Amino acid sequence: MSKVVSNTSNLQVLYEDNHIIIVNKRPGDIVQGDKTGDAPLSEIVKEYIAEKYNKPGAVYLGVVHRLDRPTSGIVVFARTSKALPRLNAMFANKDAKKTYWAVVKSPPPKKQDTLTHWLKRNTKQNKSYAYTSEIPDSKKAILEYKLLKKLDNYYLLEIDLHTGRHHQIRSQLSSIGCVIKGDLKYGADRSNKDGSIHLHARKLSFIHPIKKEELSVIAPLPMDSVWNHC
């Protein structure tokens, strides 16, 4: 596995080879272009590849999955057209194991539990609402959490996703009274100064789409006073 490297764009690369590149997204970065017009992470990674390997012309890069803008952590990109459909299928079939860390204000009802909800997305609000039983146009959402550590004023949870729904972790944790630090949209009493929320895609394990070897990557935490105590 390659070492963490940085370029002039402060890009933190966790792993790279000829077929894939995995980076540690900073809170505030967008993975793919949107209406804001801000430079997306995908373009920064293309620039990094072009610069490092002295590639003339357009650089191929396939977006495999996304993280919410205020969230940090692992993002995988495909560097070849051969790898992209295989990675897409892997993520769609939940063959990639994702583990997140979240800092929440209140203690969870249990030290560990499995949460099952039905999430309904409100596109105008860009928000998902969690229900305890199925309602029209809702999608089943399942996650497991466990309490890792009690901090001075917060609690550190580890979350394993069984499904991949819109704002799933944010919505489900909020529904049990465990609002993520800084997440105003889901009930936090105040925002973080940098606009981030304390949700981090910490670990990802999957079978390499070409090499067929297991690959496991851990993303270092953002640098701030709360994460530093985790």
Short mmCIF file of C-alpha atoms in Angstrom, two decimals:
data_model
loop_
_atom_site.label_atom_id
_atom_site.label_comp_id
_atom_site.label_asym_id
_atom_site.label_seq_id
_atom_site.Cartn_x
_atom_site.Cartn_y
_atom_site.Cartn_z
CA MET A 1 0.00 0.00 0.00
CA SER A 2 1.30 3.45 -0.88
CA LYS A 3 2.17 6.02 1.75
CA VAL A 4 0.02 9.07 2.37
CA VAL A 5 1.14 11.80 0.03
CA SER A 6 0.13 15.39 -0.50
CA ASN A 7 0.27 17.76 -3.44
CA THR A 8 -0.13 21.51 -3.70
CA SER A 9 -3.92 21.11 -3.37
CA ASN A 10 -3.42 19.47 0.04
CA LEU A 11 -4.78 16.20 -1.33
CA GLN A 12 -4.32 13.24 1.00
CA VAL A 13 -3.96 10.03 -1.00
CA LEU A 14 -4.43 6.85 1.03
CA TYR A 15 -3.86 4.32 -1.75
CA GLU A 16 -3.21 4.38 -5.47
CA ASP A 17 -2.31 2.01 -8.26
CA ASN A 18 -2.97 1.85 -12.01
CA HIS A 19 -6.69 1.14 -11.56
CA ILE A 20 -7.92 2.95 -8.44
CA ILE A 21 -7.10 5.91 -6.24
CA ILE A 22 -8.45 6.37 -2.70
CA VAL A 23 -8.34 9.75 -0.99
CA ASN A 24 -9.21 11.20 2.41
CA LYS A 25 -11.82 13.88 1.73
CA ARG A 26 -11.67 17.00 3.85
CA PRO A 27 -14.94 18.37 5.24
CA GLY A 28 -16.25 21.01 2.87
CA ASP A 29 -14.96 19.36 -0.31
CA ILE A 30 -17.56 18.23 -2.85
CA VAL A 31 -16.91 14.92 -4.57
CA GLN A 32 -18.49 15.85 -7.89
CA GLY A 33 -19.39 19.18 -9.49
CA ASP A 34 -22.67 20.82 -8.44
CA LYS A 35 -24.58 24.09 -8.82
CA THR A 36 -22.16 25.90 -6.46
CA GLY A 37 -19.49 25.85 -9.15
CA ASP A 38 -16.84 25.02 -6.54
CA ALA A 39 -13.92 22.87 -7.70
CA PRO A 40 -14.89 19.24 -7.00
CA LEU A 41 -12.58 16.64 -5.50
CA SER A 42 -12.75 14.66 -8.74
CA GLU A 43 -11.08 17.53 -10.65
CA ILE A 44 -8.42 17.96 -7.95
CA VAL A 45 -7.59 14.25 -8.20
CA LYS A 46 -7.36 14.53 -12.01
CA GLU A 47 -4.92 17.42 -11.63
CA TYR A 48 -2.89 15.39 -9.13
CA ILE A 49 -2.67 12.42 -11.54
CA ALA A 50 -1.78 14.64 -14.50
CA GLU A 51 0.95 16.36 -12.51
CA LYS A 52 2.42 13.27 -10.84
CA TYR A 53 2.54 11.11 -13.96
CA ASN A 54 3.10 13.92 -16.46
CA LYS A 55 -0.01 12.95 -18.41
CA PRO A 56 -0.87 15.12 -21.40
CA GLY A 57 -4.51 15.64 -22.33
CA ALA A 58 -7.60 14.57 -20.41
CA VAL A 59 -7.19 12.26 -17.41
CA TYR A 60 -9.73 9.45 -17.01
CA LEU A 61 -11.38 9.30 -13.58
CA GLY A 62 -14.61 7.57 -12.61
CA VAL A 63 -16.66 8.62 -9.58
CA VAL A 64 -17.67 5.45 -7.69
CA HIS A 65 -19.52 6.89 -4.68
CA ARG A 66 -19.98 10.15 -2.79
CA LEU A 67 -19.84 11.63 0.69
CA ASP A 68 -21.94 14.55 1.89
CA ARG A 69 -20.10 17.86 1.64
CA PRO A 70 -19.71 18.43 5.42
CA THR A 71 -18.54 14.83 5.95
CA SER A 72 -14.90 13.72 5.80
CA GLY A 73 -13.13 10.45 5.02
CA ILE A 74 -12.60 7.79 2.40
CA VAL A 75 -13.59 8.32 -1.23
CA VAL A 76 -12.72 5.85 -4.01
CA PHE A 77 -12.21 6.79 -7.65
CA ALA A 78 -11.61 4.52 -10.65
CA ARG A 79 -8.60 5.29 -12.82
CA THR A 80 -9.59 2.93 -15.66
CA SER A 81 -12.77 2.14 -17.55
CA LYS A 82 -12.18 -1.51 -16.64
CA ALA A 83 -12.25 -0.84 -12.90
CA LEU A 84 -15.23 1.55 -12.84
CA PRO A 85 -18.14 -0.84 -13.61
CA ARG A 86 -16.70 -3.46 -11.27
CA LEU A 87 -16.39 -0.94 -8.44
CA ASN A 88 -19.88 0.40 -9.18
CA ALA A 89 -21.31 -3.12 -8.94
CA MET A 90 -19.38 -3.79 -5.73
CA PHE A 91 -20.77 -0.70 -4.02
CA ALA A 92 -24.28 -1.25 -5.40
CA ASN A 93 -24.28 -4.84 -4.10
CA LYS A 94 -22.90 -3.74 -0.69
CA ASP A 95 -19.79 -5.90 -1.18
CA ALA A 96 -17.67 -3.03 0.12
CA LYS A 97 -17.65 -2.82 3.93
CA LYS A 98 -17.89 0.79 5.16
CA THR A 99 -17.21 1.87 8.72
CA TYR A 100 -17.88 5.40 9.94
CA TRP A 101 -17.06 7.29 13.11
CA ALA A 102 -19.49 9.88 14.47
CA VAL A 103 -19.24 12.26 17.41
CA VAL A 104 -22.66 12.79 18.99
CA LYS A 105 -23.91 15.04 21.76
CA SER A 106 -26.04 12.57 23.73
CA PRO A 107 -25.32 9.00 24.82
CA PRO A 108 -26.99 6.28 22.73
CA PRO A 109 -29.86 4.30 24.32
CA LYS A 110 -27.69 1.15 24.22
CA LYS A 111 -23.93 0.65 24.03
CA GLN A 112 -24.48 -1.18 20.74
CA ASP A 113 -27.53 -1.86 18.64
CA THR A 114 -28.91 -2.41 15.14
CA LEU A 115 -31.19 0.34 13.86
CA THR A 116 -33.85 -0.33 11.24
CA HIS A 117 -35.88 2.55 9.83
CA TRP A 118 -37.69 3.51 6.66
CA LEU A 119 -36.28 6.73 5.24
CA LYS A 120 -38.26 9.12 3.10
CA ARG A 121 -36.32 11.78 1.24
CA ASN A 122 -37.54 15.34 0.90
CA THR A 123 -35.69 16.66 -2.14
CA LYS A 124 -36.71 20.30 -1.55
CA GLN A 125 -35.16 20.24 1.92
CA ASN A 126 -32.36 17.84 0.90
CA LYS A 127 -33.21 15.85 4.01
CA SER A 128 -34.32 12.31 4.88
CA TYR A 129 -36.90 11.54 7.55
CA ALA A 130 -36.75 8.28 9.52
CA TYR A 131 -39.87 6.27 10.32
CA THR A 132 -40.22 3.15 12.46
CA SER A 133 -42.56 1.49 9.94
CA GLU A 134 -42.84 1.55 6.18
CA ILE A 135 -44.65 4.46 4.55
CA PRO A 136 -45.21 5.24 0.83
CA ASP A 137 -42.00 6.06 -1.08
CA SER A 138 -39.77 5.14 1.86
CA LYS A 139 -36.67 2.93 1.69
CA LYS A 140 -35.50 0.48 4.33
CA ALA A 141 -32.31 1.57 6.11
CA ILE A 142 -30.22 -0.59 8.43
CA LEU A 143 -27.08 0.22 10.37
CA GLU A 144 -25.20 -1.09 13.40
CA TYR A 145 -23.58 1.18 15.93
CA LYS A 146 -21.46 0.75 19.02
CA LEU A 147 -20.16 3.19 21.59
CA LEU A 148 -16.38 3.43 21.27
CA LYS A 149 -15.55 6.15 23.77
CA LYS A 150 -17.02 8.72 26.11
CA LEU A 151 -15.40 12.11 25.61
CA ASP A 152 -15.64 15.12 27.93
CA ASN A 153 -18.82 16.48 26.37
CA TYR A 154 -19.55 14.03 23.57
CA TYR A 155 -19.70 10.35 22.64
CA LEU A 156 -17.78 8.57 19.86
CA LEU A 157 -19.78 5.98 17.91
CA GLU A 158 -18.64 3.48 15.28
CA ILE A 159 -21.20 2.74 12.57
CA ASP A 160 -21.34 -0.12 10.08
CA LEU A 161 -23.74 0.45 7.20
CA HIS A 162 -25.91 -2.37 5.84
CA THR A 163 -27.66 -0.10 3.33
CA GLY A 164 -26.64 3.12 1.62
CA ARG A 165 -29.47 5.65 1.81
CA HIS A 166 -29.47 9.43 1.48
CA HIS A 167 -28.21 10.95 4.77
CA GLN A 168 -28.79 7.56 6.39
CA ILE A 169 -26.43 7.85 9.36
CA ARG A 170 -27.38 11.45 10.06
CA SER A 171 -31.11 10.72 9.96
CA GLN A 172 -31.08 7.43 11.87
CA LEU A 173 -28.81 8.65 14.67
CA SER A 174 -30.90 11.81 15.02
CA SER A 175 -34.03 9.69 15.35
CA ILE A 176 -32.62 8.01 18.51
CA GLY A 177 -31.51 11.32 20.01
CA CYS A 178 -27.87 11.06 18.95
CA VAL A 179 -27.45 14.16 16.82
CA ILE A 180 -24.02 14.43 15.15
CA LYS A 181 -21.94 17.38 16.35
CA GLY A 182 -22.42 20.36 14.03
CA ASP A 183 -25.31 18.83 12.06
CA LEU A 184 -27.88 21.66 12.16
CA LYS A 185 -30.03 19.97 9.52
CA TYR A 186 -30.68 17.03 11.84
CA GLY A 187 -31.06 18.84 15.13
CA ALA A 188 -27.68 20.09 16.39
CA ASP A 189 -28.03 23.24 18.50
CA ARG A 190 -25.09 24.91 16.81
CA SER A 191 -22.87 24.50 13.77
CA ASN A 192 -19.15 23.84 13.60
CA LYS A 193 -17.12 26.93 12.70
CA ASP A 194 -15.90 25.39 9.44
CA GLY A 195 -19.35 24.14 8.41
CA SER A 196 -18.33 20.50 8.89
CA ILE A 197 -20.16 17.82 10.81
CA HIS A 198 -18.37 15.25 12.95
CA LEU A 199 -19.03 12.28 10.68
CA HIS A 200 -16.01 10.55 9.16
CA ALA A 201 -15.78 7.64 6.70
CA ARG A 202 -13.10 5.87 8.73
CA LYS A 203 -12.51 2.49 7.12
CA LEU A 204 -13.26 0.72 3.85
CA SER A 205 -12.61 -2.90 2.94
CA PHE A 206 -13.26 -4.52 -0.43
CA ILE A 207 -11.80 -6.88 -3.01
CA HIS A 208 -9.65 -5.07 -5.55
CA PRO A 209 -11.59 -5.07 -8.84
CA ILE A 210 -8.58 -6.14 -10.92
CA LYS A 211 -6.06 -7.76 -8.57
CA LYS A 212 -8.78 -9.69 -6.67
CA GLU A 213 -6.94 -9.10 -3.40
CA GLU A 214 -8.57 -7.73 -0.26
CA LEU A 215 -7.86 -4.06 0.24
CA SER A 216 -8.48 -2.29 3.55
CA VAL A 217 -7.90 1.42 4.06
CA ILE A 218 -8.18 3.62 7.17
CA ALA A 219 -8.51 7.40 6.88
CA PRO A 220 -6.81 9.63 9.48
CA LEU A 221 -9.21 11.90 11.36
CA PRO A 222 -9.53 15.63 10.63
CA MET A 223 -7.41 17.86 12.84
CA ASP A 224 -9.59 19.56 15.44
CA SER A 225 -9.86 19.58 19.22
CA VAL A 226 -12.74 17.07 19.39
CA TRP A 227 -11.40 14.56 16.85
CA ASN A 228 -8.00 14.81 18.55
CA HIS A 229 -9.54 13.24 21.66
CA CYS A 230 -10.93 10.33 19.69
#
